[in-house]
mmCIF file of C-alpha atoms and ligand atoms in Angstrom:
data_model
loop_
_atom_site.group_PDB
_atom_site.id
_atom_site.type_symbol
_atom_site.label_atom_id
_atom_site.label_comp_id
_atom_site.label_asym_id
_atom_site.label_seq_id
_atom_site.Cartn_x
_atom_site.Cartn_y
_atom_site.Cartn_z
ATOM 1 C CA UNK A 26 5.677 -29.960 8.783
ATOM 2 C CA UNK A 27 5.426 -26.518 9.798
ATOM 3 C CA UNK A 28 7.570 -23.749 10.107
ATOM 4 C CA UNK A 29 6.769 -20.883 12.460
ATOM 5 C CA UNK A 30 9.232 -18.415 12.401
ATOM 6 C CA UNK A 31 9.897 -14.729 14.942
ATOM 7 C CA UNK A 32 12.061 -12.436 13.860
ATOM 8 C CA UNK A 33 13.338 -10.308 16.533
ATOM 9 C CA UNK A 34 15.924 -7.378 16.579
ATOM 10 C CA UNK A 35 16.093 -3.596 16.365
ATOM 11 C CA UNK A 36 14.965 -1.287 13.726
ATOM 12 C CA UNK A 37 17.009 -1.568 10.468
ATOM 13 C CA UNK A 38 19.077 -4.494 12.148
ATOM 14 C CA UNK A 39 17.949 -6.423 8.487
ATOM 15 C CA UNK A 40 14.487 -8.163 9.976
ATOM 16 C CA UNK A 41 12.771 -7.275 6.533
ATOM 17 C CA UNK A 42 15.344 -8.313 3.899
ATOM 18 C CA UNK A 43 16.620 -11.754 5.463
ATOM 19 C CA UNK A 44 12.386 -12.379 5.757
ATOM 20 C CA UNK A 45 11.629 -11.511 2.025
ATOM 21 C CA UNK A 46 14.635 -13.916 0.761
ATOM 22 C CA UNK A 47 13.716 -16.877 2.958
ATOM 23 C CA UNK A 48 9.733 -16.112 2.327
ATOM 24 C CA UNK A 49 10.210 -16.309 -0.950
ATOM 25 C CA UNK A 50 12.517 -19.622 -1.029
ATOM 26 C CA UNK A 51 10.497 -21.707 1.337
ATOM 27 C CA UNK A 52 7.024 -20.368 -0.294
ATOM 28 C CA UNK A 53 5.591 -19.078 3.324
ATOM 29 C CA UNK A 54 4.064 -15.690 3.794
ATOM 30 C CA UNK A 55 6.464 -12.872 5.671
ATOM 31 C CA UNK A 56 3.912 -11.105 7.861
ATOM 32 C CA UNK A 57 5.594 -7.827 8.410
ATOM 33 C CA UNK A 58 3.271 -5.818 11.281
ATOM 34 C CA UNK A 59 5.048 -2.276 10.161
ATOM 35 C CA UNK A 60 4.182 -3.389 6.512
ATOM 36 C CA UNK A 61 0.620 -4.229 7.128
ATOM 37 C CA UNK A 62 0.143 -0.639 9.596
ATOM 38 C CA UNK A 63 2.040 1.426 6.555
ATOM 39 C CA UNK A 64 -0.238 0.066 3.553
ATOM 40 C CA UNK A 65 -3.899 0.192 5.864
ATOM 41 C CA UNK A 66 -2.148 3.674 6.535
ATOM 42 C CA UNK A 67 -1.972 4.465 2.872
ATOM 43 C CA UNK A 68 -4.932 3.142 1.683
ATOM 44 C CA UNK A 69 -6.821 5.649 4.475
ATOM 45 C CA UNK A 70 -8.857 2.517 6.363
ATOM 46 C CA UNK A 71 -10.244 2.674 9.681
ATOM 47 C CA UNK A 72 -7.430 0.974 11.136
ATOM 48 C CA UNK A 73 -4.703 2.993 9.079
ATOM 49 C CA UNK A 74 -6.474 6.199 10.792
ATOM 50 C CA UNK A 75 -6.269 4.726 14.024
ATOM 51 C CA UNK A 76 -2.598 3.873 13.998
ATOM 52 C CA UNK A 77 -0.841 6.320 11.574
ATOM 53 C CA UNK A 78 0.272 8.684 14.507
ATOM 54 C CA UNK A 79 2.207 6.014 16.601
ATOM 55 C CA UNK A 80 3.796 4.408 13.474
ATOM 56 C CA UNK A 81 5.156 8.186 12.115
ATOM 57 C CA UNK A 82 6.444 9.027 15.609
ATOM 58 C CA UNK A 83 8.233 5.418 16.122
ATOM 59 C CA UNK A 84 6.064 4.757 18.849
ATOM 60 C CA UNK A 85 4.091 1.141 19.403
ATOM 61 C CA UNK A 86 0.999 0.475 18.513
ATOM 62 C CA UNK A 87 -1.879 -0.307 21.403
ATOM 63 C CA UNK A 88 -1.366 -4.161 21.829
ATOM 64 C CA UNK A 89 -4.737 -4.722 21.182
ATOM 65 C CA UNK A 90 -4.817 -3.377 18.085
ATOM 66 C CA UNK A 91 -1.381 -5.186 16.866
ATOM 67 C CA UNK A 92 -2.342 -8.470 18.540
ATOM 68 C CA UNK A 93 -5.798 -8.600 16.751
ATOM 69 C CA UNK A 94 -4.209 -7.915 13.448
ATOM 70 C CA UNK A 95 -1.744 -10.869 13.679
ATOM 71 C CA UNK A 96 -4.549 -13.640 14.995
ATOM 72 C CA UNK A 97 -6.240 -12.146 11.874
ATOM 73 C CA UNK A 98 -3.440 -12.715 9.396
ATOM 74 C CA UNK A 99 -2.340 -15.934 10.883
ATOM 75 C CA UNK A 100 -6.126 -17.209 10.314
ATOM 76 C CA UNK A 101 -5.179 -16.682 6.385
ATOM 77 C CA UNK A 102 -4.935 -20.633 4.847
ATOM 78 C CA UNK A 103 -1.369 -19.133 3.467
ATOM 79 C CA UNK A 104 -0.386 -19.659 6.837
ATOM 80 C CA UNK A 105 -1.118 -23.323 6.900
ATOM 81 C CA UNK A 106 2.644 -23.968 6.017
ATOM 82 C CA UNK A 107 4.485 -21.971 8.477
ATOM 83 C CA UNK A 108 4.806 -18.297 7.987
ATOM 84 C CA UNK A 109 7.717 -15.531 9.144
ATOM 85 C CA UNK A 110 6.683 -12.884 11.783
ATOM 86 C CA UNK A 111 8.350 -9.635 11.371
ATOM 87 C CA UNK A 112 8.568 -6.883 14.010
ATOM 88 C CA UNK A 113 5.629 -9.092 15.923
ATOM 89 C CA UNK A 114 6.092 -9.615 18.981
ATOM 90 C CA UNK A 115 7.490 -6.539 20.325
ATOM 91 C CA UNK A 116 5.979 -6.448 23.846
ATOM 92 C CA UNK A 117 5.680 -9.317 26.356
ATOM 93 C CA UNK A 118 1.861 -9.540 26.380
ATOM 94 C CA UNK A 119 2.402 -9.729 22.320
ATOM 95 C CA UNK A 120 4.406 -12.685 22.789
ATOM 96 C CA UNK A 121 2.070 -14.282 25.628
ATOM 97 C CA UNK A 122 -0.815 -13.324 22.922
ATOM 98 C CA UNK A 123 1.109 -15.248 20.343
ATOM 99 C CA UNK A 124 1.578 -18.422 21.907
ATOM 100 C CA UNK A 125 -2.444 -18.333 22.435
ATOM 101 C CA UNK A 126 -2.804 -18.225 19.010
ATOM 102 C CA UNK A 127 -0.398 -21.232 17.435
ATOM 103 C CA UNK A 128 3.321 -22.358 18.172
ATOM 104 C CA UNK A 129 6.459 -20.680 17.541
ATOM 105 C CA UNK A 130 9.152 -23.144 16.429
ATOM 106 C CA UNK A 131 12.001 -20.441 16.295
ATOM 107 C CA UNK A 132 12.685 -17.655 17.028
ATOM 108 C CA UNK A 133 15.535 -15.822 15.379
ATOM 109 C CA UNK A 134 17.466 -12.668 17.554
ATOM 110 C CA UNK A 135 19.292 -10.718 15.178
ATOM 111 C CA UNK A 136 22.354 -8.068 16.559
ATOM 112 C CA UNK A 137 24.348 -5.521 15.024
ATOM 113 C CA UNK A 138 25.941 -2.454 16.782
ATOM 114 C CA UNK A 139 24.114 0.323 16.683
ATOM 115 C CA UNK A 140 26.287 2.494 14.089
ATOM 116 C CA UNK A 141 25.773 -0.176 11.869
ATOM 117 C CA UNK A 142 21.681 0.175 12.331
ATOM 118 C CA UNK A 143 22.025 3.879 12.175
ATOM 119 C CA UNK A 144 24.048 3.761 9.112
ATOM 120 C CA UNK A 145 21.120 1.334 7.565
ATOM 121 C CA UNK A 146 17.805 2.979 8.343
ATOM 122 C CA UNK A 147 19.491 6.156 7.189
ATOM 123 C CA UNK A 148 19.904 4.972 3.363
ATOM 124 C CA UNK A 149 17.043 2.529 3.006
ATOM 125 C CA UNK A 150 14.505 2.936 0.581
ATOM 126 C CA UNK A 151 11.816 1.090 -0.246
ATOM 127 C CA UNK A 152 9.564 0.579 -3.436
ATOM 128 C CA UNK A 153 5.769 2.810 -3.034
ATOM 129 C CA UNK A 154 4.151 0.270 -5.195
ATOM 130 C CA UNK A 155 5.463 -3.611 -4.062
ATOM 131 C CA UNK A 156 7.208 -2.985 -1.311
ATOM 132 C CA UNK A 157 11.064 -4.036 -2.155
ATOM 133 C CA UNK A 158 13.937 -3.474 0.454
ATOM 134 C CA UNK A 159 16.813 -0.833 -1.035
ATOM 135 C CA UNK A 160 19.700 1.036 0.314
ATOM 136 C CA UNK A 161 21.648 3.786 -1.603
ATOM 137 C CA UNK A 162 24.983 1.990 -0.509
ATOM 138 C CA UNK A 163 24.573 -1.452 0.310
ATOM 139 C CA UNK A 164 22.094 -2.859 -1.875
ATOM 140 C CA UNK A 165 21.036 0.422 -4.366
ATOM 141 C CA UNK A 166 18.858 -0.142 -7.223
ATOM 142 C CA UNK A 167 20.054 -0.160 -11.026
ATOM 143 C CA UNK A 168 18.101 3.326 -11.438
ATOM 144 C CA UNK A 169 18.301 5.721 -8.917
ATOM 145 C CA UNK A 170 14.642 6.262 -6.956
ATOM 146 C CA UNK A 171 13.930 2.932 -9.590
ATOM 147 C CA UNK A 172 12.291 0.018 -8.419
ATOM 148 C CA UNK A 173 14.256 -2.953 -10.504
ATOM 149 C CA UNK A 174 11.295 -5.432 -9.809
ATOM 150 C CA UNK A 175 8.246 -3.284 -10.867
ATOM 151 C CA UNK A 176 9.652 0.218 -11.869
ATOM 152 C CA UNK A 177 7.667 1.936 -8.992
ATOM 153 C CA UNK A 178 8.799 4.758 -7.161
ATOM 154 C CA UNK A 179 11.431 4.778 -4.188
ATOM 155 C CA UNK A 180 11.074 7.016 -1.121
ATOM 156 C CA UNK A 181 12.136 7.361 2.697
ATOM 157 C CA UNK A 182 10.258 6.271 5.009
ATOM 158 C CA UNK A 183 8.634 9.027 7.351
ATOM 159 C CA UNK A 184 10.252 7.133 10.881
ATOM 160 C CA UNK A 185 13.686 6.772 9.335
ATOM 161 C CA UNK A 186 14.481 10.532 9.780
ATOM 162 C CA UNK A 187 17.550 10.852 12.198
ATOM 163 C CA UNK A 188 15.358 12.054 15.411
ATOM 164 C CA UNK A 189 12.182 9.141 14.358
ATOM 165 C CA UNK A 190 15.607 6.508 14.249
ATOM 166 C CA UNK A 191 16.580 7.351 17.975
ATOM 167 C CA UNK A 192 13.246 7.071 19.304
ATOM 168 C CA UNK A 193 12.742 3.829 18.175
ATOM 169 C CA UNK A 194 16.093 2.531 19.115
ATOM 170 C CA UNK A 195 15.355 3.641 22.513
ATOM 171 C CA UNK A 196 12.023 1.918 22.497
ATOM 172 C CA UNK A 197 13.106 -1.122 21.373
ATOM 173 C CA UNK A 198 16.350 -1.421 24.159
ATOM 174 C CA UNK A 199 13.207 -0.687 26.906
ATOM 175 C CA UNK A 200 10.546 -3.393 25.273
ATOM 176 C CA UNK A 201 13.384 -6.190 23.318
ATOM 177 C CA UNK A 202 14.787 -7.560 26.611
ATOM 178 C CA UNK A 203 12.038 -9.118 28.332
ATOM 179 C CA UNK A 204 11.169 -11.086 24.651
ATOM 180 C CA UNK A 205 14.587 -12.404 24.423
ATOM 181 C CA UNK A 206 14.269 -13.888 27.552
ATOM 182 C CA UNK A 207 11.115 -15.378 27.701
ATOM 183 C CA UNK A 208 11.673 -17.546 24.231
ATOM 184 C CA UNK A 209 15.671 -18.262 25.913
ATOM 185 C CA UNK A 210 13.580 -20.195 28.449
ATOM 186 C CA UNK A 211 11.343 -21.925 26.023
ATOM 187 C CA UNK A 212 14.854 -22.810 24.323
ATOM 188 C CA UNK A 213 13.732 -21.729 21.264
ATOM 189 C CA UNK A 214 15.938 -18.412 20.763
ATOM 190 C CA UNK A 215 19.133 -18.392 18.479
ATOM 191 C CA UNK A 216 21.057 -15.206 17.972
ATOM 192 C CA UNK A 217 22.266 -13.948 14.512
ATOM 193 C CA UNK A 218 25.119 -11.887 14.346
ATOM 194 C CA UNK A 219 23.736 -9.161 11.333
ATOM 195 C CA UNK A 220 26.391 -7.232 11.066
ATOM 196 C CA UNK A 221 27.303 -9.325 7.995
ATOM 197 C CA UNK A 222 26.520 -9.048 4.335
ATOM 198 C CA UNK A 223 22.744 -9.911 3.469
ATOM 199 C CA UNK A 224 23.800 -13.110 2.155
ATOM 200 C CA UNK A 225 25.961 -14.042 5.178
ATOM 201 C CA UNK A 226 23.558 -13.828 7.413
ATOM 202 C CA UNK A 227 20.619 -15.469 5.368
ATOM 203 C CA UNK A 228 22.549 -18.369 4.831
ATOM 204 C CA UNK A 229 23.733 -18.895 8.628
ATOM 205 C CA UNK A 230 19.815 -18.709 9.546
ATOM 206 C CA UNK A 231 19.288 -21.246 7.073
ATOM 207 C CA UNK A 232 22.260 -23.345 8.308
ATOM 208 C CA UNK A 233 20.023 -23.046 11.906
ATOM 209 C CA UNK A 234 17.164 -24.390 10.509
ATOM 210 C CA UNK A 235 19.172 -27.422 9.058
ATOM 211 C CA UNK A 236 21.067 -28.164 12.322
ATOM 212 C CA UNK A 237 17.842 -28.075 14.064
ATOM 213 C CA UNK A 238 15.632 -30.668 11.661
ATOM 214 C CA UNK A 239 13.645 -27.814 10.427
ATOM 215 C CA UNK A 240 14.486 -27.192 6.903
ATOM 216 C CA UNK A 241 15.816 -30.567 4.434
HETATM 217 P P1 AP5 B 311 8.495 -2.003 11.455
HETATM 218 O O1 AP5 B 311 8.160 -1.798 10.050
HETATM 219 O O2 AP5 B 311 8.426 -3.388 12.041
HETATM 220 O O3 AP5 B 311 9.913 -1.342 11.691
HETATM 221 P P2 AP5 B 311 11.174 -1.833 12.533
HETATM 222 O O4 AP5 B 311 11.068 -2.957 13.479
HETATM 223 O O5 AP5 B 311 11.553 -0.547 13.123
HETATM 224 O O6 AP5 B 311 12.053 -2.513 11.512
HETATM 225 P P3 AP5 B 311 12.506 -1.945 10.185
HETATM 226 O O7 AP5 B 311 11.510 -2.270 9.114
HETATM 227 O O8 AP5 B 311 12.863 -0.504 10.352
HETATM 228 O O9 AP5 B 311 13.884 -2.702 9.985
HETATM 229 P P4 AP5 B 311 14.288 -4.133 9.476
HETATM 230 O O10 AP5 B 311 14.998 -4.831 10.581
HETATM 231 O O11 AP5 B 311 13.131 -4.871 8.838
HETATM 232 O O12 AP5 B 311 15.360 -3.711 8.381
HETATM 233 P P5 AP5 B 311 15.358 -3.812 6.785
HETATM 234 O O13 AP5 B 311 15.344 -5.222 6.325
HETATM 235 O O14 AP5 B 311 14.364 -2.864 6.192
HETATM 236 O O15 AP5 B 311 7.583 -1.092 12.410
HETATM 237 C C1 AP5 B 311 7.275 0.249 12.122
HETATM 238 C C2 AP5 B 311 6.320 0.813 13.162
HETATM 239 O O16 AP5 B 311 5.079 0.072 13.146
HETATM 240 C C3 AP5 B 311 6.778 0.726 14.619
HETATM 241 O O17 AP5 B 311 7.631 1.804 14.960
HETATM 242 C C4 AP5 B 311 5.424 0.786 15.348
HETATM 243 O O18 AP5 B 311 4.899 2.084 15.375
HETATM 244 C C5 AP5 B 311 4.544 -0.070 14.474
HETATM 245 N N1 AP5 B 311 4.570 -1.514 14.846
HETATM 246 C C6 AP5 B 311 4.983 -2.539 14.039
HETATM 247 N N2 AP5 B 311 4.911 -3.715 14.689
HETATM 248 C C7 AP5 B 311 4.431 -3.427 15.931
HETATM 249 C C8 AP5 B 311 4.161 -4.231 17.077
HETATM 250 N N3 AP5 B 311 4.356 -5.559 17.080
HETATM 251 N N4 AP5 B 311 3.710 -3.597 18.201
HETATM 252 C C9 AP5 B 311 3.492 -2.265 18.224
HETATM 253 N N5 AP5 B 311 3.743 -1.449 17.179
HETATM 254 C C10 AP5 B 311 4.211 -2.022 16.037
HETATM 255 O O19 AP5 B 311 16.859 -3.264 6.523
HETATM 256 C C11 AP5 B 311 17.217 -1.923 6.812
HETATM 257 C C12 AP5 B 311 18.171 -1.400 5.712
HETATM 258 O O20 AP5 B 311 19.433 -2.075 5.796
HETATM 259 C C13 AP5 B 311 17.675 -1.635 4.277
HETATM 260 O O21 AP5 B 311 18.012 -0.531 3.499
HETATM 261 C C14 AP5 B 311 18.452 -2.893 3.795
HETATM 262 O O22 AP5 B 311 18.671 -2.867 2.388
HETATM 263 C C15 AP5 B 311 19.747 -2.769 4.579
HETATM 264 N N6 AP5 B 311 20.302 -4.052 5.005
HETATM 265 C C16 AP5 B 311 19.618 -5.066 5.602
HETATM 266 N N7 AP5 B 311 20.452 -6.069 5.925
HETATM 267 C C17 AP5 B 311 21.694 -5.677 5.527
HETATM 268 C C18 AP5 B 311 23.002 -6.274 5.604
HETATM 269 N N8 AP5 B 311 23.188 -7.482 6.182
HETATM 270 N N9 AP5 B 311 24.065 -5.574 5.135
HETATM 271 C C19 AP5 B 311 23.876 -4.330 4.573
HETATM 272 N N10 AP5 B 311 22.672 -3.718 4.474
HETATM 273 C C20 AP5 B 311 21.593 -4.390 4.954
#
């Protein structure tokens, strides 16, 4: 059995850190798009050079470029399983895309008022070296600008500064509706209210899966 998972929802609304918890207790990959652009982005590649500008200004990447990456990713045999999409798809010819390349068995629509996402993005901090999900007040390492699972170095993210934070939330109230809808008609969409703590919510999306016969 497979389980094919979207994760849908605003910046900061928690996309990231429910994904890495239920990645790593059901052993399928969390394919974060804004993770894969930030490390080719790093690492100076061809594609990291091509899409550096849109991801630092909050913008969206060209759909041909983000849909190519996924059917690439989702090719991987760690994918055989099921896998978690993160922040993919954002636009409606993503999600058409998507459904070209395998089937979507959920797909989760987390909420949260927007102070609460404001208030989020504003303290997060992540780890330079593996990637782990912080924030100064709600989940802050044991050593300040300390990673506790590899001791690398924390920093801000260049599109979580305050005027990067409203341009995204304005992008995603333009692109998010038309998504919502079209997996609401495949009667696959479930919302999650995130404005609860981390563990809250990760254990009402698992409750989901169990009601609908997709986790034992
Ligand atoms: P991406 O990396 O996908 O960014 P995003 O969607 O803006 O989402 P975030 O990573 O900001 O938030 P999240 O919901 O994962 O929150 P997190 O778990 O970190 O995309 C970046 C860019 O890449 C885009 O702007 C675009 O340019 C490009 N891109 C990516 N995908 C694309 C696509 N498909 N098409 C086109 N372009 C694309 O949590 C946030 C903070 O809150 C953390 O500090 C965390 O510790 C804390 N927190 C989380 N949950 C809770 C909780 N329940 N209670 C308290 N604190 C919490």
């Amino acid at each position: 059995m497979t389980l094919n998972l979207v994760f849908l929802g605003p910046p900061g609304v928690g996309k990231g850190t429910y994904a890495e918890a239920l990645s790593k207790r059901y052993n399928i990959p969390h394919i974060s798009t804004g993770d894969i652009f930030r490390e080719e982005i790093r690492k100076g590649t061809e594609l990291g050079k091509k899409v550096k500008s849109y991801v630092e200004r909050g913008e969206l990447v060209p759909d041909e470029i983000v849909i190519e990456v996924v059917k690439k990713r989702l090719s991987q045999p760690d994918c055989e399983r099921g896998f978690i999409l993160d922040g993919f798809p954002r636009t409606l010819n993503q999600a058409i895309a998507l459904d070209k390349i395998t089937k979507i068995d959920l797909a989760f629509n987390f909420v949260a008022p927007k102070s609460v996402i404001i208030e989020r993005l504003s303290g997060r901090r992540i780890c330079k070296r593996c990637g782990a999900i912080y924030h100064v007040k709600f989940n802050p390492p044991k050593k300040p600008g300390i990673c506790d699972v590899c001791g690398g170095p924390l920093y801000q993210r260049e599109d979580d500064k305050p005027e990067v934070i409203e341009e995204r939330l304005k992008i995603y109230e333009r692109q998010s509706a038309p998504i919502v809808d079209y997996y609401r008609k495949k009667g696959i969409l479930v919302e999650v209210d995130a404005s609860r703590s981390k563990e809250e919510v990760i254990k009402n999306c698992e409750d989901i899966l169990k009601a609908r016969g997709l986790l034992h």
